[in-house]
PDB file of C-alpha atoms in Angstrom:
ATOM      1  CA  UNK A 713    -130.814  -4.576  92.231  1.00 55.00           C
ATOM      2  CA  UNK A 714    -133.965  -6.225  92.131  1.00 56.00           C
ATOM      3  CA  UNK A 715    -134.483  -9.216  89.612  1.00 55.00           C
ATOM      4  CA  UNK A 716    -137.374  -8.749  87.534  1.00 57.00           C
ATOM      5  CA  UNK A 717    -139.864 -11.269  87.755  1.00 56.00           C
ATOM      6  CA  UNK A 718    -142.097 -12.084  84.781  1.00 55.00           C
ATOM      7  CA  UNK A 719    -145.290 -10.296  85.147  1.00 59.00           C
ATOM      8  CA  UNK A 720    -148.284 -12.301  84.891  1.00 60.00           C
ATOM      9  CA  UNK A 721    -149.745 -11.976  81.230  1.00 60.00           C
ATOM     10  CA  UNK A 722    -153.931 -12.549  81.830  1.00 57.00           C
ATOM     11  CA  UNK A 723    -154.611 -13.646  78.062  1.00 53.00           C
ATOM     12  CA  UNK A 724    -151.456 -16.020  78.404  1.00 55.00           C
ATOM     13  CA  UNK A 725    -152.764 -17.549  81.496  1.00 52.00           C
ATOM     14  CA  UNK A 726    -156.176 -17.843  80.126  1.00 50.00           C
ATOM     15  CA  UNK A 727    -154.853 -19.569  77.155  1.00 51.00           C
ATOM     16  CA  UNK A 728    -152.493 -21.735  79.238  1.00 54.00           C
ATOM     17  CA  UNK A 729    -155.545 -22.852  81.355  1.00 55.00           C
ATOM     18  CA  UNK A 730    -158.048 -23.419  78.495  1.00 53.00           C
ATOM     19  CA  UNK A 731    -155.858 -25.508  76.155  1.00 48.00           C
ATOM     20  CA  UNK A 732    -154.088 -28.017  78.275  1.00 49.00           C
ATOM     21  CA  UNK A 733    -155.036 -31.489  78.590  1.00 46.00           C
ATOM     22  CA  UNK A 734    -153.781 -33.711  81.045  1.00 49.00           C
ATOM     23  CA  UNK A 735    -150.619 -31.167  81.283  1.00 51.00           C
ATOM     24  CA  UNK A 736    -149.793 -31.128  77.811  1.00 50.00           C
ATOM     25  CA  UNK A 737    -150.459 -28.297  75.350  1.00 49.00           C
ATOM     26  CA  UNK A 738    -153.001 -28.907  72.972  1.00 50.00           C
ATOM     27  CA  UNK A 739    -151.633 -29.042  69.712  1.00 51.00           C
ATOM     28  CA  UNK A 740    -153.958 -28.877  66.274  1.00 48.00           C
ATOM     29  CA  UNK A 741    -152.752 -30.672  63.295  1.00 51.00           C
ATOM     30  CA  UNK A 742    -154.542 -29.700  60.452  1.00 52.00           C
ATOM     31  CA  UNK A 743    -154.175 -33.263  58.568  1.00 51.00           C
ATOM     32  CA  UNK A 744    -153.630 -35.286  61.401  1.00 54.00           C
ATOM     33  CA  UNK A 745    -155.404 -38.115  62.514  1.00 54.00           C
ATOM     34  CA  UNK A 746    -159.506 -37.909  62.216  1.00 53.00           C
ATOM     35  CA  UNK A 747    -158.886 -34.649  59.990  1.00 52.00           C
ATOM     36  CA  UNK A 748    -157.042 -36.781  57.052  1.00 53.00           C
ATOM     37  CA  UNK A 749    -160.010 -39.082  57.903  1.00 50.00           C
ATOM     38  CA  UNK A 750    -162.635 -36.509  57.227  1.00 46.00           C
ATOM     39  CA  UNK A 751    -160.773 -35.038  54.337  1.00 46.00           C
ATOM     40  CA  UNK A 752    -160.282 -38.366  52.553  1.00 49.00           C
ATOM     41  CA  UNK A 753    -164.060 -39.183  52.840  1.00 47.00           C
ATOM     42  CA  UNK A 754    -164.924 -35.890  51.365  1.00 49.00           C
ATOM     43  CA  UNK A 755    -162.857 -35.952  48.640  1.00 47.00           C
ATOM     44  CA  UNK A 756    -163.877 -39.580  48.032  1.00 45.00           C
ATOM     45  CA  UNK A 757    -167.514 -38.661  47.979  1.00 43.00           C
ATOM     46  CA  UNK A 758    -167.163 -35.680  45.723  1.00 43.00           C
ATOM     47  CA  UNK A 759    -165.411 -37.580  43.220  1.00 46.00           C
ATOM     48  CA  UNK A 760    -167.753 -40.170  42.800  1.00 47.00           C
ATOM     49  CA  UNK A 761    -170.977 -38.282  44.035  1.00 45.00           C
ATOM     50  CA  UNK A 762    -170.256 -35.497  40.982  1.00 49.00           C
ATOM     51  CA  UNK A 763    -171.312 -37.648  37.842  1.00 57.00           C
ATOM     52  CA  UNK A 764    -172.050 -35.260  35.648  1.00 70.00           C
ATOM     53  CA  UNK A 765    -169.740 -34.326  32.915  1.00 91.00           C
ATOM     54  CA  UNK A 766    -169.283 -31.665  30.248  1.00 95.00           C
ATOM     55  CA  UNK A 767    -168.143 -32.809  27.187  1.00 95.00           C
ATOM     56  CA  UNK A 768    -167.769 -30.646  23.860  1.00 94.00           C
ATOM     57  CA  UNK A 769    -168.437 -31.557  20.139  1.00 95.00           C
ATOM     58  CA  UNK A 770    -164.704 -32.719  19.614  1.00 95.00           C
ATOM     59  CA  UNK A 771    -165.219 -35.573  22.535  1.00 95.00           C
ATOM     60  CA  UNK A 772    -167.729 -36.737  20.394  1.00 95.00           C
ATOM     61  CA  UNK A 773    -165.036 -36.805  17.335  1.00 94.00           C
ATOM     62  CA  UNK A 774    -163.290 -39.550  18.857  1.00 95.00           C
ATOM     63  CA  UNK A 775    -164.978 -42.225  16.409  1.00 95.00           C
ATOM     64  CA  UNK A 776    -164.075 -43.904  13.189  1.00 95.00           C
ATOM     65  CA  UNK A 777    -166.371 -44.902  10.512  1.00 94.00           C
ATOM     66  CA  UNK A 778    -166.274 -48.006   8.128  1.00 95.00           C
ATOM     67  CA  UNK A 779    -169.225 -48.944   5.896  1.00 95.00           C
ATOM     68  CA  UNK A 780    -171.142 -51.556   6.609  1.00 94.00           C
ATOM     69  CA  UNK A 781    -173.744 -53.624   4.634  1.00 94.00           C
ATOM     70  CA  UNK A 782    -177.160 -53.770   6.373  1.00 91.00           C
ATOM     71  CA  UNK A 783    -179.109 -56.443   4.620  1.00 92.00           C
ATOM     72  CA  UNK A 784    -182.561 -55.480   6.057  1.00 90.00           C
ATOM     73  CA  UNK A 785    -182.301 -52.498   4.168  1.00 90.00           C
ATOM     74  CA  UNK A 786    -180.105 -53.490   1.279  1.00 94.00           C
ATOM     75  CA  UNK A 787    -177.897 -50.712   1.695  1.00 94.00           C
ATOM     76  CA  UNK A 788    -174.644 -49.760   3.487  1.00 94.00           C
ATOM     77  CA  UNK A 789    -174.393 -47.288   6.256  1.00 91.00           C
ATOM     78  CA  UNK A 790    -171.542 -45.721   8.323  1.00 91.00           C
ATOM     79  CA  UNK A 791    -171.009 -48.222  11.214  1.00 94.00           C
ATOM     80  CA  UNK A 792    -169.126 -46.363  14.138  1.00 96.00           C
ATOM     81  CA  UNK A 793    -166.064 -47.692  16.129  1.00 96.00           C
ATOM     82  CA  UNK A 794    -166.058 -45.660  19.511  1.00 96.00           C
ATOM     83  CA  UNK A 795    -163.050 -44.684  21.088  1.00 96.00           C
ATOM     84  CA  UNK A 796    -162.342 -46.175  24.368  1.00 96.00           C
ATOM     85  CA  UNK A 797    -162.683 -42.322  25.809  1.00 95.00           C
ATOM     86  CA  UNK A 798    -166.271 -42.124  24.524  1.00 95.00           C
ATOM     87  CA  UNK A 799    -166.922 -45.877  25.713  1.00 96.00           C
ATOM     88  CA  UNK A 800    -165.907 -44.843  29.190  1.00 96.00           C
ATOM     89  CA  UNK A 801    -168.741 -42.149  29.278  1.00 96.00           C
ATOM     90  CA  UNK A 802    -171.121 -44.447  28.256  1.00 97.00           C
ATOM     91  CA  UNK A 803    -174.227 -44.843  30.648  1.00 97.00           C
ATOM     92  CA  UNK A 804    -173.003 -41.216  32.432  1.00 97.00           C
ATOM     93  CA  UNK A 805    -174.503 -38.222  32.631  1.00 97.00           C
ATOM     94  CA  UNK A 806    -173.078 -35.412  30.399  1.00 97.00           C
ATOM     95  CA  UNK A 807    -173.869 -32.120  29.268  1.00 97.00           C
ATOM     96  CA  UNK A 808    -173.377 -30.445  26.221  1.00 97.00           C
ATOM     97  CA  UNK A 809    -174.128 -27.224  24.089  1.00 97.00           C
ATOM     98  CA  UNK A 810    -175.188 -26.915  20.757  1.00 95.00           C
ATOM     99  CA  UNK A 811    -178.264 -26.140  18.449  1.00 95.00           C
ATOM    100  CA  UNK A 812    -181.396 -27.217  19.010  1.00 94.00           C
ATOM    101  CA  UNK A 813    -183.191 -29.019  15.976  1.00 92.00           C
ATOM    102  CA  UNK A 814    -187.057 -29.369  16.300  1.00 90.00           C
ATOM    103  CA  UNK A 815    -187.329 -32.141  13.508  1.00 88.00           C
ATOM    104  CA  UNK A 816    -190.689 -33.380  14.417  1.00 89.00           C
ATOM    105  CA  UNK A 817    -192.229 -32.672  17.494  1.00 87.00           C
ATOM    106  CA  UNK A 818    -195.326 -34.537  16.977  1.00 87.00           C
ATOM    107  CA  UNK A 819    -193.329 -37.706  16.653  1.00 88.00           C
ATOM    108  CA  UNK A 820    -190.978 -36.495  19.318  1.00 87.00           C
ATOM    109  CA  UNK A 821    -187.770 -36.413  17.086  1.00 89.00           C
ATOM    110  CA  UNK A 822    -185.513 -33.218  18.511  1.00 93.00           C
ATOM    111  CA  UNK A 823    -181.570 -33.361  17.632  1.00 94.00           C
ATOM    112  CA  UNK A 824    -179.099 -31.650  19.191  1.00 95.00           C
ATOM    113  CA  UNK A 825    -176.498 -30.233  16.341  1.00 94.00           C
ATOM    114  CA  UNK A 826    -172.872 -28.797  16.567  1.00 93.00           C
ATOM    115  CA  UNK A 827    -173.831 -26.758  13.614  1.00 90.00           C
ATOM    116  CA  UNK A 828    -177.301 -24.845  12.703  1.00 90.00           C
ATOM    117  CA  UNK A 829    -179.785 -26.524  10.676  1.00 85.00           C
ATOM    118  CA  UNK A 830    -178.787 -24.704   7.310  1.00 73.00           C
ATOM    119  CA  UNK A 831    -174.908 -26.703   7.490  1.00 72.00           C
ATOM    120  CA  UNK A 832    -176.020 -29.281   9.876  1.00 72.00           C
ATOM    121  CA  UNK A 833    -175.421 -33.533   9.454  1.00 67.00           C
ATOM    122  CA  UNK A 834    -178.551 -33.592   7.321  1.00 64.00           C
ATOM    123  CA  UNK A 835    -177.263 -31.389   4.886  1.00 64.00           C
ATOM    124  CA  UNK A 836    -174.029 -33.068   4.053  1.00 63.00           C
ATOM    125  CA  UNK A 837    -171.821 -30.284   5.817  1.00 66.00           C
ATOM    126  CA  UNK A 838    -171.204 -32.616   8.304  1.00 75.00           C
ATOM    127  CA  UNK A 839    -170.667 -36.289   9.573  1.00 80.00           C
ATOM    128  CA  UNK A 840    -172.881 -38.372  12.284  1.00 86.00           C
ATOM    129  CA  UNK A 841    -170.755 -37.306  15.107  1.00 90.00           C
ATOM    130  CA  UNK A 842    -172.175 -33.694  14.897  1.00 92.00           C
ATOM    131  CA  UNK A 843    -175.761 -34.706  15.963  1.00 93.00           C
ATOM    132  CA  UNK A 844    -177.393 -36.342  18.767  1.00 95.00           C
ATOM    133  CA  UNK A 845    -180.467 -37.481  19.367  1.00 96.00           C
ATOM    134  CA  UNK A 846    -182.455 -36.114  22.288  1.00 96.00           C
ATOM    135  CA  UNK A 847    -185.133 -38.116  24.130  1.00 94.00           C
ATOM    136  CA  UNK A 848    -187.421 -36.212  26.998  1.00 89.00           C
ATOM    137  CA  UNK A 849    -189.763 -37.462  29.425  1.00 81.00           C
ATOM    138  CA  UNK A 850    -191.402 -33.632  28.766  1.00 80.00           C
ATOM    139  CA  UNK A 851    -190.387 -32.414  25.067  1.00 73.00           C
ATOM    140  CA  UNK A 852    -189.213 -29.492  24.980  1.00 72.00           C
ATOM    141  CA  UNK A 853    -190.672 -26.177  23.460  1.00 85.00           C
ATOM    142  CA  UNK A 854    -187.517 -24.664  21.840  1.00 90.00           C
ATOM    143  CA  UNK A 855    -187.160 -23.704  18.507  1.00 91.00           C
ATOM    144  CA  UNK A 856    -184.779 -24.682  15.355  1.00 90.00           C
ATOM    145  CA  UNK A 857    -181.708 -23.186  15.781  1.00 92.00           C
ATOM    146  CA  UNK A 858    -181.646 -22.092  19.167  1.00 94.00           C
ATOM    147  CA  UNK A 859    -178.430 -22.512  21.075  1.00 96.00           C
ATOM    148  CA  UNK A 860    -179.487 -24.699  24.407  1.00 96.00           C
ATOM    149  CA  UNK A 861    -177.408 -26.735  26.927  1.00 96.00           C
ATOM    150  CA  UNK A 862    -178.465 -30.143  27.080  1.00 96.00           C
ATOM    151  CA  UNK A 863    -178.063 -32.666  29.873  1.00 96.00           C
ATOM    152  CA  UNK A 864    -178.567 -36.253  29.948  1.00 96.00           C
ATOM    153  CA  UNK A 865    -177.489 -39.989  30.192  1.00 97.00           C
ATOM    154  CA  UNK A 866    -175.187 -40.596  27.057  1.00 97.00           C
ATOM    155  CA  UNK A 867    -175.962 -43.942  25.091  1.00 98.00           C
ATOM    156  CA  UNK A 868    -173.662 -45.169  22.037  1.00 97.00           C
ATOM    157  CA  UNK A 869    -175.320 -46.522  19.238  1.00 96.00           C
ATOM    158  CA  UNK A 870    -173.481 -48.721  16.552  1.00 94.00           C
ATOM    159  CA  UNK A 871    -176.248 -51.109  15.373  1.00 91.00           C
ATOM    160  CA  UNK A 872    -180.048 -49.704  15.510  1.00 93.00           C
ATOM    161  CA  UNK A 873    -179.846 -47.711  12.072  1.00 90.00           C
ATOM    162  CA  UNK A 874    -183.025 -46.324  13.151  1.00 91.00           C
ATOM    163  CA  UNK A 875    -181.548 -44.085  15.550  1.00 94.00           C
ATOM    164  CA  UNK A 876    -178.631 -41.857  15.666  1.00 94.00           C
ATOM    165  CA  UNK A 877    -174.899 -43.128  16.817  1.00 96.00           C
ATOM    166  CA  UNK A 878    -175.301 -40.844  19.906  1.00 97.00           C
ATOM    167  CA  UNK A 879    -178.343 -40.745  22.085  1.00 97.00           C
ATOM    168  CA  UNK A 880    -179.220 -38.402  25.318  1.00 97.00           C
ATOM    169  CA  UNK A 881    -181.630 -40.008  27.382  1.00 96.00           C
ATOM    170  CA  UNK A 882    -183.722 -38.237  30.099  1.00 95.00           C
ATOM    171  CA  UNK A 883    -182.845 -35.079  28.738  1.00 94.00           C
ATOM    172  CA  UNK A 884    -183.308 -31.694  30.500  1.00 93.00           C
ATOM    173  CA  UNK A 885    -182.495 -28.530  28.269  1.00 94.00           C
ATOM    174  CA  UNK A 886    -181.785 -24.757  29.128  1.00 93.00           C
ATOM    175  CA  UNK A 887    -181.163 -21.969  26.916  1.00 92.00           C
ATOM    176  CA  UNK A 888    -177.362 -21.535  26.775  1.00 90.00           C
ATOM    177  CA  UNK A 889    -175.644 -18.232  28.583  1.00 78.00           C
TER     178      UNK A 889
END
């Protein structure tokens, strides 16, 4: 009886020939060596490179108010004490959706509100944490009560009573979907 000799497999032969280096089969480790380094760098760049944060109105409610007397005006005003979660967002680019209030376009006074004009902060139906002052390089042409999404740099304001507690600078605005 003849012993069966393994038949030569051309595909196996080609793989063995093309994927051997110095006599050892090449192994591919998905998270080994250089691949770990590349993956780590990618995650690091992704984390720090993406600085825009979507926020909601509940995020801005992380503030406590006390009445404080301002001698310049001879009146008491609500003075904000921002919680650490808000302080961490200061100076960062954020995005929020709300109602656009075109208060005084001739003097570039625009506001984003949690509520429409009929029930906004000015009407006494909400607190100062429900409105954001918007500062544009190129003023927007949206109308009052248009629902928009605004992106800008968040500034917290406690001491200048001529401005809102929340100010977004370098704003861009688009109609909300």
